Coordinates of C-alpha atoms and ligand atoms in Angstrom, one line a residue:
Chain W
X24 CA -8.8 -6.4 -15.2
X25 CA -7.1 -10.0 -14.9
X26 CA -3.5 -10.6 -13.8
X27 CA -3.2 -14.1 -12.9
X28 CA -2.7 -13.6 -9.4
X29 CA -2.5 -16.8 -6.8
X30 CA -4.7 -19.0 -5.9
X31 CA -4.8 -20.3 -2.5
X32 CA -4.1 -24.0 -2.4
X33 CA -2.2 -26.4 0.5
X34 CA -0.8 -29.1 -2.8
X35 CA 2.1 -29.9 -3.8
X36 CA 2.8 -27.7 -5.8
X37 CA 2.0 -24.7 -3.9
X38 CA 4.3 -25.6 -1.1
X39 CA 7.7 -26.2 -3.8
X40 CA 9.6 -23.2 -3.3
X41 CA 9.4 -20.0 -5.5
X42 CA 13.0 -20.4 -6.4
X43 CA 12.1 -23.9 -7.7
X44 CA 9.2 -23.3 -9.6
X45 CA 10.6 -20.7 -11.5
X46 CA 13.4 -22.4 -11.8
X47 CA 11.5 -25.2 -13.5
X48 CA 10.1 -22.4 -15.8
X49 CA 13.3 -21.4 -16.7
X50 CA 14.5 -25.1 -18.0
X51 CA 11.3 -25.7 -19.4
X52 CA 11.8 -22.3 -21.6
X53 CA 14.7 -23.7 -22.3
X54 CA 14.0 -27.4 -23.3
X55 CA 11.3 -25.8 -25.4
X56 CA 13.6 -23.6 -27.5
X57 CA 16.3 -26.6 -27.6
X58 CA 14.4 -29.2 -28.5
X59 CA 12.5 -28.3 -31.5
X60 CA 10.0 -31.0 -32.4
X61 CA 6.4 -30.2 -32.6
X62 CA 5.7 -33.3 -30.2
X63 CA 7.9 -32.5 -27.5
X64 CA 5.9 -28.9 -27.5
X65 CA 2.9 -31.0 -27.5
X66 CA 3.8 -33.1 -24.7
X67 CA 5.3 -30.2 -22.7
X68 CA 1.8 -28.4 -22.8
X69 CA -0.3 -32.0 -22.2
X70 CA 2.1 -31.6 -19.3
X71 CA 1.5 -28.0 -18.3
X72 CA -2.3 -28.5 -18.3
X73 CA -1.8 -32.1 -16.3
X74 CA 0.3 -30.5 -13.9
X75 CA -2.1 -27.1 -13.3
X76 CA -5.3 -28.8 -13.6
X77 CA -4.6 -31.9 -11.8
X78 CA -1.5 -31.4 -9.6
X79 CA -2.0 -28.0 -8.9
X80 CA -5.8 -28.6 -8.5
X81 CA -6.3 -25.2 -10.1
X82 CA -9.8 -23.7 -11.5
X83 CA -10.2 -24.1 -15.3
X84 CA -10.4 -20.6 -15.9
X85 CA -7.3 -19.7 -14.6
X86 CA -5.2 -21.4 -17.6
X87 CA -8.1 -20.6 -20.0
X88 CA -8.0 -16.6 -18.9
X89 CA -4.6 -16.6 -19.7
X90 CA -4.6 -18.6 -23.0
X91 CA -7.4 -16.1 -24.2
X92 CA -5.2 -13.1 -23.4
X93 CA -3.2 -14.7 -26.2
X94 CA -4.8 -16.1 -28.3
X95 CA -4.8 -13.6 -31.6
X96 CA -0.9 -13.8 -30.8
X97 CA -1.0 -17.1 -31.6
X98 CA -3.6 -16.7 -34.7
X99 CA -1.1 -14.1 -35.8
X100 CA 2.0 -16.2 -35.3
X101 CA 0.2 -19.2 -37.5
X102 CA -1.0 -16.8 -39.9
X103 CA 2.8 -15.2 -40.4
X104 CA 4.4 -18.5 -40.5
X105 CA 1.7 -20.3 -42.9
X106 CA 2.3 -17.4 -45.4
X107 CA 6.2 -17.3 -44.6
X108 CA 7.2 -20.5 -44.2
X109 CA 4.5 -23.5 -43.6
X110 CA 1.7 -24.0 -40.8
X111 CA 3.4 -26.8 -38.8
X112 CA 6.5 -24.7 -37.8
X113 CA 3.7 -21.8 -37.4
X114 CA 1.7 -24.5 -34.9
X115 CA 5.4 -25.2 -33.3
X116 CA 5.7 -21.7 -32.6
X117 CA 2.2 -21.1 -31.2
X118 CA 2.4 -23.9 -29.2
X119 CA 5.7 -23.4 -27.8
X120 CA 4.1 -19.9 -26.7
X121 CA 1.1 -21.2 -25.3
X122 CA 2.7 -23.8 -23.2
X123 CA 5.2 -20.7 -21.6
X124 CA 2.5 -18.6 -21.1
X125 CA 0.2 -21.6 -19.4
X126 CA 3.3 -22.8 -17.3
X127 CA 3.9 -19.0 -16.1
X128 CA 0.3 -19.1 -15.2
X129 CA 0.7 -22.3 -12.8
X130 CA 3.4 -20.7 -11.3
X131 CA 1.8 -17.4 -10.6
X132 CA -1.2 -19.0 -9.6
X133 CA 0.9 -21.2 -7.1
X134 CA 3.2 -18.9 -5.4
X135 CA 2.7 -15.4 -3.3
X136 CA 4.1 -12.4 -4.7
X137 CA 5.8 -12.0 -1.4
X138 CA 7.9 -15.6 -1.7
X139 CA 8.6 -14.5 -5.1
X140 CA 10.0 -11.6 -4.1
X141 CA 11.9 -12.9 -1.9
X142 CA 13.5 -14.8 -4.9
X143 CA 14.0 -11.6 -6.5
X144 CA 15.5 -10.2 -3.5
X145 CA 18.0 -13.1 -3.4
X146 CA 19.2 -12.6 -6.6
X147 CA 19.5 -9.3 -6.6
X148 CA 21.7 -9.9 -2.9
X149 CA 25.2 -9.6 -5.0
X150 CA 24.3 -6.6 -6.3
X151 CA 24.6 -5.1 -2.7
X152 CA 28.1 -4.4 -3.2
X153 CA 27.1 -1.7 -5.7
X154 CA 24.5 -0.2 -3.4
X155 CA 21.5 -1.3 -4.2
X156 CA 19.2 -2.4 -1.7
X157 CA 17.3 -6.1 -2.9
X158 CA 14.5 -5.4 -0.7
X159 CA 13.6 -2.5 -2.2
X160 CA 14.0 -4.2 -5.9
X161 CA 11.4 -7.1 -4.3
X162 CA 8.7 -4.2 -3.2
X163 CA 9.0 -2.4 -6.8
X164 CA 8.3 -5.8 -8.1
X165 CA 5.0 -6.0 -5.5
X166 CA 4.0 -2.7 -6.4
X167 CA 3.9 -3.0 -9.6
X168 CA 2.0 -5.9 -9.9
X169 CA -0.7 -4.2 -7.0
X170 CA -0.8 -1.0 -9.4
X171 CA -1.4 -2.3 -12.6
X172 CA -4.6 -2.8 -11.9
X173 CA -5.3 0.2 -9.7
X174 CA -4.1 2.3 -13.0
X175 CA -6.8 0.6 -15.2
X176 CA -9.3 1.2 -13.3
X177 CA -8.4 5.0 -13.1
X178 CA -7.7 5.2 -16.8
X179 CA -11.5 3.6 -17.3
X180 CA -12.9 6.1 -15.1
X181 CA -11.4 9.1 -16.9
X182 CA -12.5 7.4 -20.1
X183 CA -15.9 7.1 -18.1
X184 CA -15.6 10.7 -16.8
X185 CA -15.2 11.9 -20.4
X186 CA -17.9 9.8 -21.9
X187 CA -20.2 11.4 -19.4
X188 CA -19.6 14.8 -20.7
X189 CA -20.2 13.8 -24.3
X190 CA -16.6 12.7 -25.2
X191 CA -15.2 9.6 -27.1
X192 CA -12.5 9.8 -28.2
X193 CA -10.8 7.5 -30.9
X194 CA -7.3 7.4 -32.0
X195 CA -4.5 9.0 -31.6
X196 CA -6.5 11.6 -29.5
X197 CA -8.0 9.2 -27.3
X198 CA -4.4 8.5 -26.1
X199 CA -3.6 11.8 -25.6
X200 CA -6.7 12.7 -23.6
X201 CA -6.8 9.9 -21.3
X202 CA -3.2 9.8 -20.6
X203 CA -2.6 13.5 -19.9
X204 CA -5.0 13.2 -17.0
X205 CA -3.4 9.7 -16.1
X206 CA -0.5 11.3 -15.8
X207 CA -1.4 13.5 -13.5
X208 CA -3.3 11.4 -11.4
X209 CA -0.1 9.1 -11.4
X210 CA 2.0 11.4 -10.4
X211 CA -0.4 12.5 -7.2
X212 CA -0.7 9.1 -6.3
X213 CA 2.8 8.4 -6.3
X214 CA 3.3 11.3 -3.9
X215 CA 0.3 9.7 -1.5
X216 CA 2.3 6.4 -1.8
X217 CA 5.5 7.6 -0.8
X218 CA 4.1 9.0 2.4
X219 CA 2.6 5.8 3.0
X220 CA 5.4 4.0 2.9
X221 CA 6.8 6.4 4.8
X222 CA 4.6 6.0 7.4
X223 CA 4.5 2.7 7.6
X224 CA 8.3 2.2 8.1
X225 CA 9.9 1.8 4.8
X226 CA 13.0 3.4 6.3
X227 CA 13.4 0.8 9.0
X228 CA 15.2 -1.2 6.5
X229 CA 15.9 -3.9 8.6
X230 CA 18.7 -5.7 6.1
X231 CA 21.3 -6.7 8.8
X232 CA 24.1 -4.5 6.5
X233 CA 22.1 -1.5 7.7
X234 CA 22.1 -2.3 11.1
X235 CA 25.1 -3.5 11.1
X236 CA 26.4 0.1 9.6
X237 CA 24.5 1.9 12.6
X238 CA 25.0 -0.4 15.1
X239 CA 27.4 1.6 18.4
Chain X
X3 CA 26.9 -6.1 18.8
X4 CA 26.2 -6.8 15.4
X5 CA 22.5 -7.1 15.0
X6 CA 20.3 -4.9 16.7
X7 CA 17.3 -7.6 18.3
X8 CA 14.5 -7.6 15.6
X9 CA 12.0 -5.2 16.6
X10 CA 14.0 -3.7 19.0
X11 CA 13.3 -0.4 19.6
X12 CA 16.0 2.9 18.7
X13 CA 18.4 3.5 21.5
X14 CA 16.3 7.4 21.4
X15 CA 13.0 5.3 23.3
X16 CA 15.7 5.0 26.5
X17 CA 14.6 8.8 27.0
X18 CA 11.2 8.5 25.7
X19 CA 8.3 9.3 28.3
X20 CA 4.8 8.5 27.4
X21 CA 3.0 10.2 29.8
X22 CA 4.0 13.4 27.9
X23 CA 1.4 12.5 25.0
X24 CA 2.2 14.7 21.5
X25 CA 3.3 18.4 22.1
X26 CA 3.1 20.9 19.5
X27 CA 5.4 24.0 20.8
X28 CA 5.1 27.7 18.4
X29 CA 4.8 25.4 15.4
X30 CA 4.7 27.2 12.4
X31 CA 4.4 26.0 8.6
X32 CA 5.1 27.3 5.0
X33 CA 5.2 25.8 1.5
X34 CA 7.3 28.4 -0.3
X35 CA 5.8 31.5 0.9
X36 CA 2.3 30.2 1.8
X37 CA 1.6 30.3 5.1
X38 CA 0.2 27.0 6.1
X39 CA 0.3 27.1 9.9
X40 CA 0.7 29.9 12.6
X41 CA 1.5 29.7 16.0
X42 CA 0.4 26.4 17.2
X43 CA 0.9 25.3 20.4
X44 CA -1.1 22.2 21.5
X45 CA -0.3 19.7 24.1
X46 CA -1.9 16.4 23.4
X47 CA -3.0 13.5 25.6
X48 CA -6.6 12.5 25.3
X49 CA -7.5 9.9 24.0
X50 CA -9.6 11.0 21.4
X51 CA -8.7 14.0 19.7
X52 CA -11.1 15.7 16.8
X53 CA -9.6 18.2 14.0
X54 CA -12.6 20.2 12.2
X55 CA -11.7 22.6 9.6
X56 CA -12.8 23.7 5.6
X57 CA -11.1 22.8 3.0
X58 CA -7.5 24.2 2.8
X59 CA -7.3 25.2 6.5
X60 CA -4.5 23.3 7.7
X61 CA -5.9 19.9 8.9
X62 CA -3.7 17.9 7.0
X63 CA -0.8 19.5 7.3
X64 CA -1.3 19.5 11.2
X65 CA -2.2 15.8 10.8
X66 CA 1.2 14.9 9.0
X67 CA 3.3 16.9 11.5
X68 CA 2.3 14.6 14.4
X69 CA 4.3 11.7 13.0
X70 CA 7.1 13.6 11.0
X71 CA 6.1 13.2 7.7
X72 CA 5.9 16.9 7.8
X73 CA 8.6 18.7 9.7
X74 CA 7.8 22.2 10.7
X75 CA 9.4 25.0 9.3
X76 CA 9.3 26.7 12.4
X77 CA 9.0 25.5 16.4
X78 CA 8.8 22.0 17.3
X79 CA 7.1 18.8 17.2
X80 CA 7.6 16.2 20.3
X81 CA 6.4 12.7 20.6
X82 CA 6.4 11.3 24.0
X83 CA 9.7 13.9 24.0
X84 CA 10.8 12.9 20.8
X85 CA 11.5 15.8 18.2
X86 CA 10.0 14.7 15.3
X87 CA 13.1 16.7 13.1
X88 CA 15.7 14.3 14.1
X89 CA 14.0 11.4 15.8
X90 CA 11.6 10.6 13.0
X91 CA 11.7 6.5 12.7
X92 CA 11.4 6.1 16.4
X93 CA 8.3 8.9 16.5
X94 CA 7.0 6.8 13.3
X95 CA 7.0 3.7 15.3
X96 CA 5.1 5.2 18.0
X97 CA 2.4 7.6 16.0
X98 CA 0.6 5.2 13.0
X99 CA -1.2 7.4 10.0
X100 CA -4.1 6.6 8.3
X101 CA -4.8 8.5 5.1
X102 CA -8.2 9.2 2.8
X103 CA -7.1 7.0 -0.1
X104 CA -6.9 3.1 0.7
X105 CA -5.3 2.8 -2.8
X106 CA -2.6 4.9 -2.1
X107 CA -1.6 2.9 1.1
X108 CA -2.1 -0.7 -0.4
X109 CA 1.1 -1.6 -2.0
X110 CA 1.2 -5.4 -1.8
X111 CA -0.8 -7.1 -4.4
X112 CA -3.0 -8.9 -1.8
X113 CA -4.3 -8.5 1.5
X114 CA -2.0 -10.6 3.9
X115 CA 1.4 -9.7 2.1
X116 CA -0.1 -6.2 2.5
X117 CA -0.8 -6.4 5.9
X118 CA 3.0 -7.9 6.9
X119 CA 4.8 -5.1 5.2
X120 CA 5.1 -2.4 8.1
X121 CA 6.0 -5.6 10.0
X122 CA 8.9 -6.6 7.6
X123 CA 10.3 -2.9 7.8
X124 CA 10.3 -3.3 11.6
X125 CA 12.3 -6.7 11.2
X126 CA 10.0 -9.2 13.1
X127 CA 10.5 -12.9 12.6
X128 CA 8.1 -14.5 10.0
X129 CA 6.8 -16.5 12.4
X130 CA 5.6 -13.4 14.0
X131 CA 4.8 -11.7 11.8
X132 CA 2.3 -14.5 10.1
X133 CA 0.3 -14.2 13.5
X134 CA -0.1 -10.9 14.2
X135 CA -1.0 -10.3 10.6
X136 CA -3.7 -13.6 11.0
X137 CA -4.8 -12.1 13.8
X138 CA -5.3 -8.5 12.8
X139 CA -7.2 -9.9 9.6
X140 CA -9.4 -12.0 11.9
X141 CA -10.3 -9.1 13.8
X142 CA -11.1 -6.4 11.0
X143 CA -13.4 -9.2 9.8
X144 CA -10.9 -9.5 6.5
X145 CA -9.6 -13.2 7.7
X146 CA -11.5 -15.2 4.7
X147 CA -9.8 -12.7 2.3
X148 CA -5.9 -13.4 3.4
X149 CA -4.9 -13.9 0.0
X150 CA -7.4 -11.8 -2.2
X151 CA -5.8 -9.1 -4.8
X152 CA -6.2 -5.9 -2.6
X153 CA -7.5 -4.7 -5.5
X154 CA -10.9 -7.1 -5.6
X155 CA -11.6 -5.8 -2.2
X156 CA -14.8 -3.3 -1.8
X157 CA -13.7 0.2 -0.9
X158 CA -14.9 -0.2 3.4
X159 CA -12.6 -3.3 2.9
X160 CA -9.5 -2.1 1.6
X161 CA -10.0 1.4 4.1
X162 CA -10.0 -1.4 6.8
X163 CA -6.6 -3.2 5.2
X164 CA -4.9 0.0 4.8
X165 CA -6.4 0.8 8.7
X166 CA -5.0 -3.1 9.7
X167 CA -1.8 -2.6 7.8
X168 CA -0.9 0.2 10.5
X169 CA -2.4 -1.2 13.3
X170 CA -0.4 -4.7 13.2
X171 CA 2.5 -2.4 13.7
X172 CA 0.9 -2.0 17.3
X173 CA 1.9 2.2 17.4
X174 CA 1.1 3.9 20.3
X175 CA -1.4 6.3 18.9
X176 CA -3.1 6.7 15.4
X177 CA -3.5 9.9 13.3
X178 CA -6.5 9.9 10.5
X179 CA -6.7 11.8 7.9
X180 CA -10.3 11.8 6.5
X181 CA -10.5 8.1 6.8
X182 CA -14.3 8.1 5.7
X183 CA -14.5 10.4 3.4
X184 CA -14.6 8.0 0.4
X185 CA -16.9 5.4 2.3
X186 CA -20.5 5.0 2.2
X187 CA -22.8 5.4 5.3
X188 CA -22.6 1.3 6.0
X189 CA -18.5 1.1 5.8
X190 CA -18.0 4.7 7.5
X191 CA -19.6 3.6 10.8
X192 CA -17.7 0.6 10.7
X193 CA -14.6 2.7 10.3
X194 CA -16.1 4.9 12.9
X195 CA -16.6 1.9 15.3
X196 CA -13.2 0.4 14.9
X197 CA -11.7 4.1 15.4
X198 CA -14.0 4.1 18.9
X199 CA -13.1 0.6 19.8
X200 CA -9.3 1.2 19.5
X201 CA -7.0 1.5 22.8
X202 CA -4.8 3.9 21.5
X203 CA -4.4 7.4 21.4
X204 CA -6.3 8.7 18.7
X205 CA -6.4 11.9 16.2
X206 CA -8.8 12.2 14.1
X207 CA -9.3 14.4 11.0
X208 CA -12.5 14.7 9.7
X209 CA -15.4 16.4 8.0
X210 CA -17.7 14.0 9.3
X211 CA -18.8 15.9 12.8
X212 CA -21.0 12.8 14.1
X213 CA -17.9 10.5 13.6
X214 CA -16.8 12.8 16.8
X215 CA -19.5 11.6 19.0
X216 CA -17.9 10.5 22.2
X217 CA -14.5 12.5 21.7
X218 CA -12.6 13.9 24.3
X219 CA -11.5 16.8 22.9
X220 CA -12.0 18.9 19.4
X221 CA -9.8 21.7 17.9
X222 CA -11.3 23.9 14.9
X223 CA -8.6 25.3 12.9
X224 CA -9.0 28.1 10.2
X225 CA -6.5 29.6 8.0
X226 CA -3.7 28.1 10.0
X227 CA -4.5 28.7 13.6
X228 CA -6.3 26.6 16.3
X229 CA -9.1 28.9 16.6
X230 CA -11.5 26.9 19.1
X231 CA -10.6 23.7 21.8
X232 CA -12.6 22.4 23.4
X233 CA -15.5 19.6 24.1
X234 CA -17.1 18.3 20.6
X235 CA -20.2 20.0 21.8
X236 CA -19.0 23.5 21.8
X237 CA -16.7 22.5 19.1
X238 CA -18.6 22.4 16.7
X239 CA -21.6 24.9 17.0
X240 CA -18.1 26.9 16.9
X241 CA -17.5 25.3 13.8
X242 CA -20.7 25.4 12.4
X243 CA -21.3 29.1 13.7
X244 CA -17.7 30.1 11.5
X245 CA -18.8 28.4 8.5
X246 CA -22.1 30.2 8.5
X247 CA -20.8 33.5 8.2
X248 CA -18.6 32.3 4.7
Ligands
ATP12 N1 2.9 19.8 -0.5 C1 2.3 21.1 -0.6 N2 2.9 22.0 -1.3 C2 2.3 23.3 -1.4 N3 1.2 23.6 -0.8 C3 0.5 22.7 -0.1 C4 1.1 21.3 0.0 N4 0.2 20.6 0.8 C5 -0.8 21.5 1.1 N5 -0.6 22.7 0.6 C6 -1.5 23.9 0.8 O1 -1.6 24.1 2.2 C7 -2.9 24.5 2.5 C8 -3.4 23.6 3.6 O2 -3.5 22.3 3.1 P1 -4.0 21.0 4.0 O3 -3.9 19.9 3.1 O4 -3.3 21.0 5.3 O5 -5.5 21.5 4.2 P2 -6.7 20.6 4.8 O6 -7.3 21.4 5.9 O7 -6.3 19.2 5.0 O8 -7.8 20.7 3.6 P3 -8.8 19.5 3.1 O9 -10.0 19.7 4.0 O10 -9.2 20.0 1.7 O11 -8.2 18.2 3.2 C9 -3.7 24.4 1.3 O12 -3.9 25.7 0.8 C10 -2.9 23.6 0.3 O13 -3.1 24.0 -1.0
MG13 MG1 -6.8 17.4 4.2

């Protein structure tokens, strides 16, 4: 299991902050989308690559992981448009994806969950007023990203389990046979985790609304 | 006063008296109608404390009581005099748990962010909080793996996170549940050593009887009851002597 995860680094673009690197992702989504020319995607993803690879001083394989996790997306997407309309808006498209996909791979690689989190918990701050917490939105954020692969590796070793015993599954069935147990193993888990968090202090929400409400 | 000082402890540690260790008084427990625990009425303040017991005995439940994540159904639970019913985040600060499962108690994607997460429910400064957590890592020999995914880490590693992510919060004493179980011989005695090595107060569950060695004190419980207390020695050939006779 691969999640682009970060990459410890002291340049310059590891210490821009969270907000402003996604910020940047978010224009650069953007100027994709609004400016449609097949060389401007070029040069946005010359750019991406310049920026991760030289800037960034990330490993090769971090950008190439992630463009391999997409890559029959983008053999599908020129495929579609070379039989629907013709292969250079086809390679627009591709490219435009690939270049989103590589820049949200920088970033990733670049930044701490925990700082962007802390981006998600500012902008979730307004919606305090309606009672919702923003530092419990940043830790669902975190533990999603720390369970998706704890979750594969328990759905391989049902698959392994079943295997064992002489099972395998195709189809349809193989869904329903590895996912029942999933489930269940989910669901236990997610009782263990809530008494960890419990135990370590996930109550003590230290948000200075909270304190203020039980301050004497 | 608006902000309470980050860290600070509840008003309820004013009355707080650590000399009176973890007192269990008539504590009973049911889920539904199954009797879990009878009658248990411990007073604990050695060091090290062993729990022995077979499968489905109670250990767990006893375990989780000491630190309110289980509130008895019947008698009481005091921390240093704190009732665990209506005291629980001060008793949580003093009394850290340690379960079987590392996975289950990881829930930051890597291994710093992981360890600072008890700290950023208790409200210490980031400044702070980097160096305890730098310091914690150095010492549980994770410091070259500060910003690994958790989930890369071999399973002694992530049992020692999970153990580090507690211990940063510097609690007073430190229940474990089964906290070798899943290990192999290598990591379990490391476990075992950091468990020996620690200053606090200590409870220890466990169905490894050599990871007792050195305790102070071990209770065997079967079908809900305390039924021996005493030195690990006598302990367990107790233990041993009850489970020969299943
Ligand atoms: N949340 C719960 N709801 C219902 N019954 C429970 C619950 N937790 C535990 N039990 C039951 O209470 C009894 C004691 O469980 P406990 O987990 O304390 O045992 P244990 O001594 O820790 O066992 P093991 O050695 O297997 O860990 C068991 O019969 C168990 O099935
Ligand atoms: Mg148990």
């Amino acid at each position: 299991m691969t999640l682009a995860l970060y990459v410890p680094g002291t340049g310059v673009v590891h210490r821009l902050p969270a907000a402003a690197k996604l910020l940047a992702l978010a224009v650069l989504a953007v100027a994709l989308f609004a400016l449609p020319s097949l060389a401007a995607a070029g040069a946005a993803l010359a750019g991406v690559v310049a920026v991760g690879l030289l800037l960034a001083r990330l490993p090769v394989a971090v950008l190439t992981r992630q463009a391999r996790a997409v890559v029959w997306w983008l053999v599908a997407l020129l495929a579609v448009h070379a039989l629907t309309t013709d292969l250079r808006t086809g390679a627009h498209v591709a490219l435009r994806l690939l270049t989103l996909v590589l820049a949200a791979a920088v970033v990733t690689a670049t930044t701490r969950v925990s700082e962007m989190v802390r981006v998600v918990e500012a902008v979730c701050a307004p919606l305090r007023l309606v009672g919702v917490r923003p530092a419990r939105v940043g830790l669902a954020v975190a533990m999603a990203l720390r369970f998706i692969p704890v979750l594969v590796e328990r759905a391989d070793r049902i698959r392994a389990a079943q295997a064992a015993r002489g099972g395998s599954p195709r189809g349809v069935r193989a869904l329903r046979t590895t996912v029942a147990p999933l489930l269940v193993q989910v669901l236990q888990m997610a009782h263990d985790v809530s008494e960890a968090l419990d135990a370590r202090g996930a109550d003590d929400d230290p948000s200075p609304r909270r304190r203020a409400q039980e301050a004497p | 006063m608006r902000f309470r000082r980050p860290g600070a402890a509840p008003a309820a540690d004013d009355v707080a008296d650590p000399a009176r260790g973890i007192e269990l008084r008539g504590v009973g427990h049911r889920y539904g109608q199954r009797v879990v625990l009878d009658g248990v009425d411990l007073t604990l303040t050695e060091a090290r404390v062993g729990v022995v017991g077979a499968n489905g005995s109670g250990k767990s439940t006893l375990a989780r009581l000491l630190n309110g994540l289980v509130v008895p159904t019947e008698g009481r639970v005091l921390v240093d005099g704190l009732d665990t019913r209506t005291q629980v985040r001060a008793v949580r600060r003093r009394v850290g748990f340690v379960f079987q499962d590392p996975d289950a108690q990881i829930v930051h994607p890597t291994v710093a962010e992981d360890v600072a997460y008890g700290l950023e429910n208790q409200g210490v400064p980031p400044d702070e909080r980097a160096a305890r957590v730098a310091e914690v890592l150095a010492r549980y020999g994770l410091a070259g793996h500060a910003d690994h995914p958790a989930h890369l880490l071999s399973g002694g590693q992530k049992q020692l996170l999970a153990i580090a992510g507690v211990l940063v919060m510097r609690p007073a004493r430190v229940v474990f549940d089964e906290p070798t179980t899943l290990l192999d011989l290598v990591n379990a005695r490391r476990v075992a050593e950091l468990i020996a090595g620690l200053e606090q107060q200590v409870v220890v569950v466990t169905h490894q009887l050599d990871l007792l060695d050195g305790f102070d004190r071990v209770l065997v419980v079967d079908g809900g009851r305390v039924v021996e207390d005493a030195a690990p020695g006598p302990a367990v050939a107790a233990y041993r002597a009850l489970m020969a006779v299943r």
